[in-house]
Coordinates of C-alpha atoms in Angstrom, one line a residue:
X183 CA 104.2 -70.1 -191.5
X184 CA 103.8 -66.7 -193.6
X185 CA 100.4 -65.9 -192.8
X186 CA 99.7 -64.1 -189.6
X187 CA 99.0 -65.3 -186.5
X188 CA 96.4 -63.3 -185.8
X189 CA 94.6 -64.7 -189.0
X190 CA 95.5 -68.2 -187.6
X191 CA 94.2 -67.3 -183.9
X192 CA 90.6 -65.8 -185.5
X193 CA 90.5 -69.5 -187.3
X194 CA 91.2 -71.6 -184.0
X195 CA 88.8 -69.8 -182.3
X196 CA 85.9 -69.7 -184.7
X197 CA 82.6 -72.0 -183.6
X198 CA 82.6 -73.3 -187.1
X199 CA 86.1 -74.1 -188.0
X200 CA 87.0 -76.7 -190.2
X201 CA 90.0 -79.1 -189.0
X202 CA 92.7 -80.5 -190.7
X203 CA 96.0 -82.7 -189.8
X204 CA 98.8 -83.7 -191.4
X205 CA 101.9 -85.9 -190.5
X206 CA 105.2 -86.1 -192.3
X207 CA 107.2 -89.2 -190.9
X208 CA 110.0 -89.6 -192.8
X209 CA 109.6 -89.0 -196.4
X210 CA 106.1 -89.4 -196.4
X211 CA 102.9 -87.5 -195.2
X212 CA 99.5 -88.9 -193.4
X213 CA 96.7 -87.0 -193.8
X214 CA 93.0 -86.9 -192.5
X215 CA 92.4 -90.5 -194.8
X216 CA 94.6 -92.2 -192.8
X217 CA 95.2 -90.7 -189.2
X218 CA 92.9 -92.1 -186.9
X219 CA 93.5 -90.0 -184.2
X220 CA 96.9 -88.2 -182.8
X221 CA 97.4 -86.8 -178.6
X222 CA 99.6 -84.2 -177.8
X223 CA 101.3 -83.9 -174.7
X224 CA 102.7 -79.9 -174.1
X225 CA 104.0 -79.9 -170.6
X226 CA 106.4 -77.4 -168.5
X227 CA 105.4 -78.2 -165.0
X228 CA 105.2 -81.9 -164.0
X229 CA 103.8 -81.0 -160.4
X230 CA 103.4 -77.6 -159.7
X231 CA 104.5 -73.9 -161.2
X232 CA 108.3 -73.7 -160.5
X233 CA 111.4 -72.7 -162.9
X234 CA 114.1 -74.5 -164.0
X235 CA 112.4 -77.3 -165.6
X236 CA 113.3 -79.2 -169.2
X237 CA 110.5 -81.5 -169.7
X238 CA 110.0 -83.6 -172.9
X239 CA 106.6 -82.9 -175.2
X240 CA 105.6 -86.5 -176.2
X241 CA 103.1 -86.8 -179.5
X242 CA 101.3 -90.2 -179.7
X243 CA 99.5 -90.6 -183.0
X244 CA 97.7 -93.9 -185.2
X245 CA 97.4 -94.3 -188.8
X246 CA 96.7 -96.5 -191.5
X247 CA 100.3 -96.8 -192.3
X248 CA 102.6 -97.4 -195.7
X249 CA 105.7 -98.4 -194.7
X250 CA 107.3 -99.6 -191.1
X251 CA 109.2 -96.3 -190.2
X252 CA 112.2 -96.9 -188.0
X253 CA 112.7 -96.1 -184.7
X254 CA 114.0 -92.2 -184.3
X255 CA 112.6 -91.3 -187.9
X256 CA 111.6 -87.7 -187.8
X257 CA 107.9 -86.8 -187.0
X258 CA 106.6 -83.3 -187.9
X259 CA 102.7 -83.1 -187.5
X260 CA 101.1 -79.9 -188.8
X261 CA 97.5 -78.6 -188.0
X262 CA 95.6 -76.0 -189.8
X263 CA 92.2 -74.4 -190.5
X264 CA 89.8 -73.7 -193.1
X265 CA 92.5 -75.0 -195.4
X266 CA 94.6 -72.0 -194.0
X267 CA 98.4 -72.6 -194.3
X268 CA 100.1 -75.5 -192.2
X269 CA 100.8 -74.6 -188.5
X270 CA 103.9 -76.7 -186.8
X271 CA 103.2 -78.7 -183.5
X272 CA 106.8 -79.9 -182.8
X273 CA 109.4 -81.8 -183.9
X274 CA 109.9 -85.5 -182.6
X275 CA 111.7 -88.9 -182.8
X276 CA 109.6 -92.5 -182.7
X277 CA 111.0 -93.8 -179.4
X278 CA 108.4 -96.9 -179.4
X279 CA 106.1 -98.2 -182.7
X280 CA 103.5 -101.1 -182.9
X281 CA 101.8 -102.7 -185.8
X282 CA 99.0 -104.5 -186.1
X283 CA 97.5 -105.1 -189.6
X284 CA 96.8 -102.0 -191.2
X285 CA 97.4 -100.0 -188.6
X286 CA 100.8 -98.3 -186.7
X287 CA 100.8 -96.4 -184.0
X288 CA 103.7 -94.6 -182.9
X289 CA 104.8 -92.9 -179.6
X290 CA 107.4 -89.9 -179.7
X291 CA 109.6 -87.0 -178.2
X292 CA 111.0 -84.4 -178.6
X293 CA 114.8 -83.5 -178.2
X294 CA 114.9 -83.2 -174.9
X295 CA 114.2 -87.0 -174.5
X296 CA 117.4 -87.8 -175.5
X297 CA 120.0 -85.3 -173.9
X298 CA 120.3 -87.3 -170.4
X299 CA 123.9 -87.9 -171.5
X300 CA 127.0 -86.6 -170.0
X301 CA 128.2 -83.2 -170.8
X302 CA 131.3 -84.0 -172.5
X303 CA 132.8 -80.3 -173.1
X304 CA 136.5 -79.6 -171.4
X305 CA 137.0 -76.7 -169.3
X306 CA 140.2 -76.1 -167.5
X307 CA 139.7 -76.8 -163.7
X308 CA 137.2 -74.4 -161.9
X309 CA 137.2 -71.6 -164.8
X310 CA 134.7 -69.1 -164.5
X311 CA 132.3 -69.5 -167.8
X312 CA 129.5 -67.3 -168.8
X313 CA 125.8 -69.1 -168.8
X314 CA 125.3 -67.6 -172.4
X315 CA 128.5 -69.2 -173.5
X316 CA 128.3 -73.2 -171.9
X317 CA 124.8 -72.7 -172.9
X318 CA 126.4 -72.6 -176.5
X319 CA 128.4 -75.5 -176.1
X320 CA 125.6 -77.4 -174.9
X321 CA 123.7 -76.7 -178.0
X322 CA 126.7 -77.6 -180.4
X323 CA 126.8 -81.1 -178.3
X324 CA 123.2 -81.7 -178.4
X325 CA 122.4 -80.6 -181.9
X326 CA 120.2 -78.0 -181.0
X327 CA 119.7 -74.1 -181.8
X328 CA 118.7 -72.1 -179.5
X329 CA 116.0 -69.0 -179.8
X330 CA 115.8 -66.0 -177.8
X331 CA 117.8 -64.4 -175.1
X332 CA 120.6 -65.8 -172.3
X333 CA 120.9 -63.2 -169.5
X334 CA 124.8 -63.4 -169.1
X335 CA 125.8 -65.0 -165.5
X336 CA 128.8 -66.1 -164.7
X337 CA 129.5 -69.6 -163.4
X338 CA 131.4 -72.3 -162.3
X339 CA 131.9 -75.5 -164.4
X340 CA 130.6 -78.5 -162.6
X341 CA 132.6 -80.4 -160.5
X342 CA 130.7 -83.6 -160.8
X343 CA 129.3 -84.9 -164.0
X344 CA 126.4 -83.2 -165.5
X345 CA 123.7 -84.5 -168.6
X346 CA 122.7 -82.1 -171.0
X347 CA 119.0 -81.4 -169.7
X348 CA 120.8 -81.0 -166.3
X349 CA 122.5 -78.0 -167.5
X350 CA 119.9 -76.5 -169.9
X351 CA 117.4 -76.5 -167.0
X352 CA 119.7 -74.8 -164.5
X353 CA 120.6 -71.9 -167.0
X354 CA 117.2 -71.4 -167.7
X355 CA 116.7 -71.0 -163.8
X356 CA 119.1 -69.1 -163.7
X357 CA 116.9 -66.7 -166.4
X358 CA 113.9 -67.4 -164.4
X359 CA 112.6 -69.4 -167.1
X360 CA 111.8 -73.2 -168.0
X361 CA 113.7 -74.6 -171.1
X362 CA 111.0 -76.4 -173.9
X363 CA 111.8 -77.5 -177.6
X364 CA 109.6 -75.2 -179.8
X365 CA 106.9 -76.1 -182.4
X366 CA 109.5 -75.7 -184.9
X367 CA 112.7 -77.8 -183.1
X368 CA 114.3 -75.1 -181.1
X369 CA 115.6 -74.7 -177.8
X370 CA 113.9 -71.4 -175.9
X371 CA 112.9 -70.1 -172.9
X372 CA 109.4 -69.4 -171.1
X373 CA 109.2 -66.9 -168.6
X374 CA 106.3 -65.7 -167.4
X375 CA 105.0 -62.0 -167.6
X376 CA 103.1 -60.1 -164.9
X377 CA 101.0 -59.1 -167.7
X378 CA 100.0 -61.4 -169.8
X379 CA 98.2 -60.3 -172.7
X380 CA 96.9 -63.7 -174.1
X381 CA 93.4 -64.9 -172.8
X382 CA 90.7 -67.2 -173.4
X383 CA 87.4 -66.9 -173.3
X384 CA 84.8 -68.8 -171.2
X385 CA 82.8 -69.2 -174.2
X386 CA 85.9 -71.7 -176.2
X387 CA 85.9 -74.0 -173.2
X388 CA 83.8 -77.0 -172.3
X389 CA 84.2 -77.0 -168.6
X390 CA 86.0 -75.0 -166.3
X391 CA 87.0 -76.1 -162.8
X392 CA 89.5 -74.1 -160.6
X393 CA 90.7 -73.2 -157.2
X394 CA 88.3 -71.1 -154.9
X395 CA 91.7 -69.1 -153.4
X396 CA 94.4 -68.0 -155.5
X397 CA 98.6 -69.3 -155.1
X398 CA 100.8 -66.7 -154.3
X399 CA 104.6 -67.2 -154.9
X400 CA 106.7 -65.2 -152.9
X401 CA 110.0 -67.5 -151.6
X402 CA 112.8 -69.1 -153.2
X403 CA 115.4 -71.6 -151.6
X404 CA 118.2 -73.2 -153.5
X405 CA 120.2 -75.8 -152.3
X406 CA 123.4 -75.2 -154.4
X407 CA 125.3 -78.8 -153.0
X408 CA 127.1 -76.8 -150.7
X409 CA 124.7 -74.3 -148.8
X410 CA 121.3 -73.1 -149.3
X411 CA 120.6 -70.0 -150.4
X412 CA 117.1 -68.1 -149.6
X413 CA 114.6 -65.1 -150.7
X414 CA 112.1 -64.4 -148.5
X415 CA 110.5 -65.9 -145.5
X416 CA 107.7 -67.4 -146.8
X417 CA 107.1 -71.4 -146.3
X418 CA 105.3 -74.0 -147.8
X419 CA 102.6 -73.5 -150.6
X420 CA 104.1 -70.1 -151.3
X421 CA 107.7 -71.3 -151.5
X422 CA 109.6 -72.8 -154.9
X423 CA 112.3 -75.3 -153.8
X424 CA 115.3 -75.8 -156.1
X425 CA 118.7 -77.5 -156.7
X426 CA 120.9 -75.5 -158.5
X427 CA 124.9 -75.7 -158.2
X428 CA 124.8 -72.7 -160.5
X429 CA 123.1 -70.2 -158.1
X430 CA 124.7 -67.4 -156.1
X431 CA 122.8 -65.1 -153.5
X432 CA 122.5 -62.4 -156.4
X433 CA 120.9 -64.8 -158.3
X434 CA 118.6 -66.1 -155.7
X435 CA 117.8 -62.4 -154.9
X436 CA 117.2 -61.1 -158.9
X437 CA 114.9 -63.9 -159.2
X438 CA 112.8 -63.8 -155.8
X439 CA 112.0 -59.9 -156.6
X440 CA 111.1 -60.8 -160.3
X441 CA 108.8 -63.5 -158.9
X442 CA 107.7 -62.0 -155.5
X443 CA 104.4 -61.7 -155.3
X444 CA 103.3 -64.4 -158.3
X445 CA 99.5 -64.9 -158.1
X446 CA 97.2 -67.2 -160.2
X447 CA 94.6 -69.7 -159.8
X448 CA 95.2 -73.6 -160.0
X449 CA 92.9 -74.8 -162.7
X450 CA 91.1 -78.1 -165.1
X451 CA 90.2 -76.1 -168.3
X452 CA 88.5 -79.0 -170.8
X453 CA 88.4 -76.6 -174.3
X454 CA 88.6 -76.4 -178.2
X455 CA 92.1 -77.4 -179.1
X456 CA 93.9 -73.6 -179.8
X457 CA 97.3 -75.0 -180.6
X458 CA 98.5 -70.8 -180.8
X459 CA 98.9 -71.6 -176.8
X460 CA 101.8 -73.0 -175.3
X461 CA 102.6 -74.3 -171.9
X462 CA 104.5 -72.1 -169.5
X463 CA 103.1 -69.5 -170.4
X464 CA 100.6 -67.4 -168.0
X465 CA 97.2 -66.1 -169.8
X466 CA 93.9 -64.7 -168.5
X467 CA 90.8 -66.7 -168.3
X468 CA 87.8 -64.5 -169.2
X469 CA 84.6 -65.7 -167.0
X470 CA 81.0 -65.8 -168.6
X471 CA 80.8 -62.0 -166.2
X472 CA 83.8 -60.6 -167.9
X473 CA 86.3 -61.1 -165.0
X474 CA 89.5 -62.2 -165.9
X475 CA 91.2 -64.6 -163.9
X476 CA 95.2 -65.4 -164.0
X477 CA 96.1 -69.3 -164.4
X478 CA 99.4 -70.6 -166.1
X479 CA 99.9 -73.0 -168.4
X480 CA 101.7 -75.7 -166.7
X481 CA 100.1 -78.5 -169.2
X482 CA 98.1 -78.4 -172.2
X483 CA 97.0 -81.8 -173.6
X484 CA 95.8 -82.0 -176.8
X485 CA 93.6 -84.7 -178.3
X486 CA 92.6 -84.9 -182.2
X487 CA 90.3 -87.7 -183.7
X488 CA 89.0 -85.2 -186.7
X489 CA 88.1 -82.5 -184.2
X490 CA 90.7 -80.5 -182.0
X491 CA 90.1 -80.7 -178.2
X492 CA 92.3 -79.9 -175.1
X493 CA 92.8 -80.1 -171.4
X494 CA 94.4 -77.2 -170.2
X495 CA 96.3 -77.9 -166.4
X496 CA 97.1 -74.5 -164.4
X497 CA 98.9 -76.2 -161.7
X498 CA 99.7 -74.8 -157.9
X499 CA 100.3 -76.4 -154.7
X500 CA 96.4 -75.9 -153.9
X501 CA 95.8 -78.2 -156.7
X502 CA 96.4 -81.7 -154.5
X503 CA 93.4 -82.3 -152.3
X504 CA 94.8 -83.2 -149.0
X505 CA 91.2 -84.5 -147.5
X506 CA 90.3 -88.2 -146.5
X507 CA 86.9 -88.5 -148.7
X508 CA 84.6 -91.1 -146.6
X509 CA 84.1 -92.8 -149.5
X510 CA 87.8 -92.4 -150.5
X511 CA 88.4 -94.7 -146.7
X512 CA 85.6 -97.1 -147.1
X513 CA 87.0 -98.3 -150.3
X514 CA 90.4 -98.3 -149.1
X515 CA 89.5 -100.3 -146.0
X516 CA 87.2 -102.7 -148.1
X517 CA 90.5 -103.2 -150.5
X518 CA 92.4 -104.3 -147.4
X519 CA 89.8 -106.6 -146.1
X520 CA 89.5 -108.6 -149.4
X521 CA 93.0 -108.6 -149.8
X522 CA 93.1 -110.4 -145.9
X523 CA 90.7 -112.7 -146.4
X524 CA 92.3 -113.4 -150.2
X525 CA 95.5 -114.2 -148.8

């Protein structure tokens, strides 16, 4: 993209923008003639904010197809504005595809769907690597490359069999960071930043919802296979639990002060589609009153049918709703009842 992306954010987040899609599979493209509709699946945090993570973005999408692509042909869908240049969502492989008449639709992945697989690299017994440097050799094996920086720690190769996601998620804990496949196909790191400079605006969502009390983060335990290493005393909601072999106590203790305190607000954020944002990330959410509140991006899921829309997931232990609803246990107990007199 050679425009600038401040240009492309004004477009996303004009009232009157004009959408457009385009999907290369293969050696061909779809465009807004034959996509019927495509949805977007940009996750970091599967449950709740932690680090360490190396989830897989899945794109879904249903066209009036040519051909029958084969399974793992190359997906690239691009997005763009007011006939403004093409913007990348991702790079991804067709893991499952169904026909029926005219139409195909196609489920897909990203790299990091497909490096659960040994890590095959040979290191003489228990030498002392650097995290930058395996994190090379897991690149060359996976066919990745790999944007941005690798703090340099020093580690022990595994003794017990490790996949390739294994190991790109604990280095990225080990930088305090989750591991994601980027719009354009590459291997980085998201971290968040005490002061986040990107925000959105009450007035480009649809409905808001979010926790009355904010998260804090403050403790970190790590069970490394052989002990368990700590920072802090804090417990529950305020406490990420990890397992690491990687970690040493000056790890555990660089990242608990980095992270300690960590507040933001769980959060259900329906909005325009502003595929600028990615997950992981932490913004500010700008109230109708001006306020600014902090949420992270733990899941953005987008959802495209000739307009753009998302659902935005700022996800924290307060999220889960630990109260017995009385309808919630009349149903239940009605379910068991039929099932009793059913049997």
């Amino acid at each position: 993209m050679n425009g600038s992306i401040l240009d492309y954010k004004a477009l996303a987040l004009s009232n009157g923008r004009n959408v457009s899609c385009r999907i290369d599979v293969g050696g061909r493209s779809y465009y807004d003639d034959r996509i019927l509709k495509f949805d977007f699946d940009d996750i970091t945090h599967p449950d709740w904010f932690t680090i360490g993570t190396a989830c897989s973005n899945e794109f879904s999408f249903t066209v009036m197809h040519y051909n029958e692509p084969g399974i793992h042909e190359t997906v690239r869908p691009f997005i763009r504005f007011d006939k403004s240049e093409w913007y990348p969502l991702g790079v991804f492989y067709i893991a499952r595809r169904y026909f029926r008449g005219k139409y195909a639709m196609f489920v897909c992945y990203d790299k990091m769907y497909d490096l659960d697989i040994e890590f095959k690299h040979e290191y003489p017994p228990l030498v002392c690597t650097s995290a930058a440097e395996t994190l090379g050799f897991v690149c060359e094996e996976a066919g990745l490359k790999f944007i941005g920086s690798c703090l340099d720690h020093y580690m022990y190769v595994p003794e017990k069999s490790v996949t390739l996601r294994q190991l790109i998620g604990y280095i990225a804990a080990l930088n305090c960071a989750c591991a994601k496949i980027d719009p354009n196909g590459y291997l980085t790191f998201v971290s968040y930043s005490r002061m986040p400079t990107e925000k959105i605006s009450a007035k480009n969502c649809f409905k808001i919802t979010k926790n009355i009390t904010r998260a804090g983060i403050g403790g970190l335990r790590v069970n490394t296979g052989k002990e368990t290493l700590r920072y802090g005393a804090h417990t529950g909601l305020s406490l990420i639990d990890l397992y690491n072999p990687f970690m040493r106590q000056e790890n555990v203790n660089a990242i608990g002060k980095k992270l300690d305190p960590l507040y933001f607000y769980g959060a259900e954020i329906e909005m325009q589609g502003l595929p600028y944002l990615n997950s992981g990330e932490f913004i500010l959410l700008e109230d109708a009153d001006g306020s600014l509140t902090p949420i992270v991006m733990s899941e953005i899921k987008y959802h495209y049918d000739g307009a753009l829309t998302a659902k935005l997931f700022s996800k924290n232990k307060n999220n889960s709703d630990t109260v017995v609803h009385r309808q919630e246990f009349e149903d239940a107990l009605a379910a068991i009842w039929d099932y009793l007199l059913n049997k």
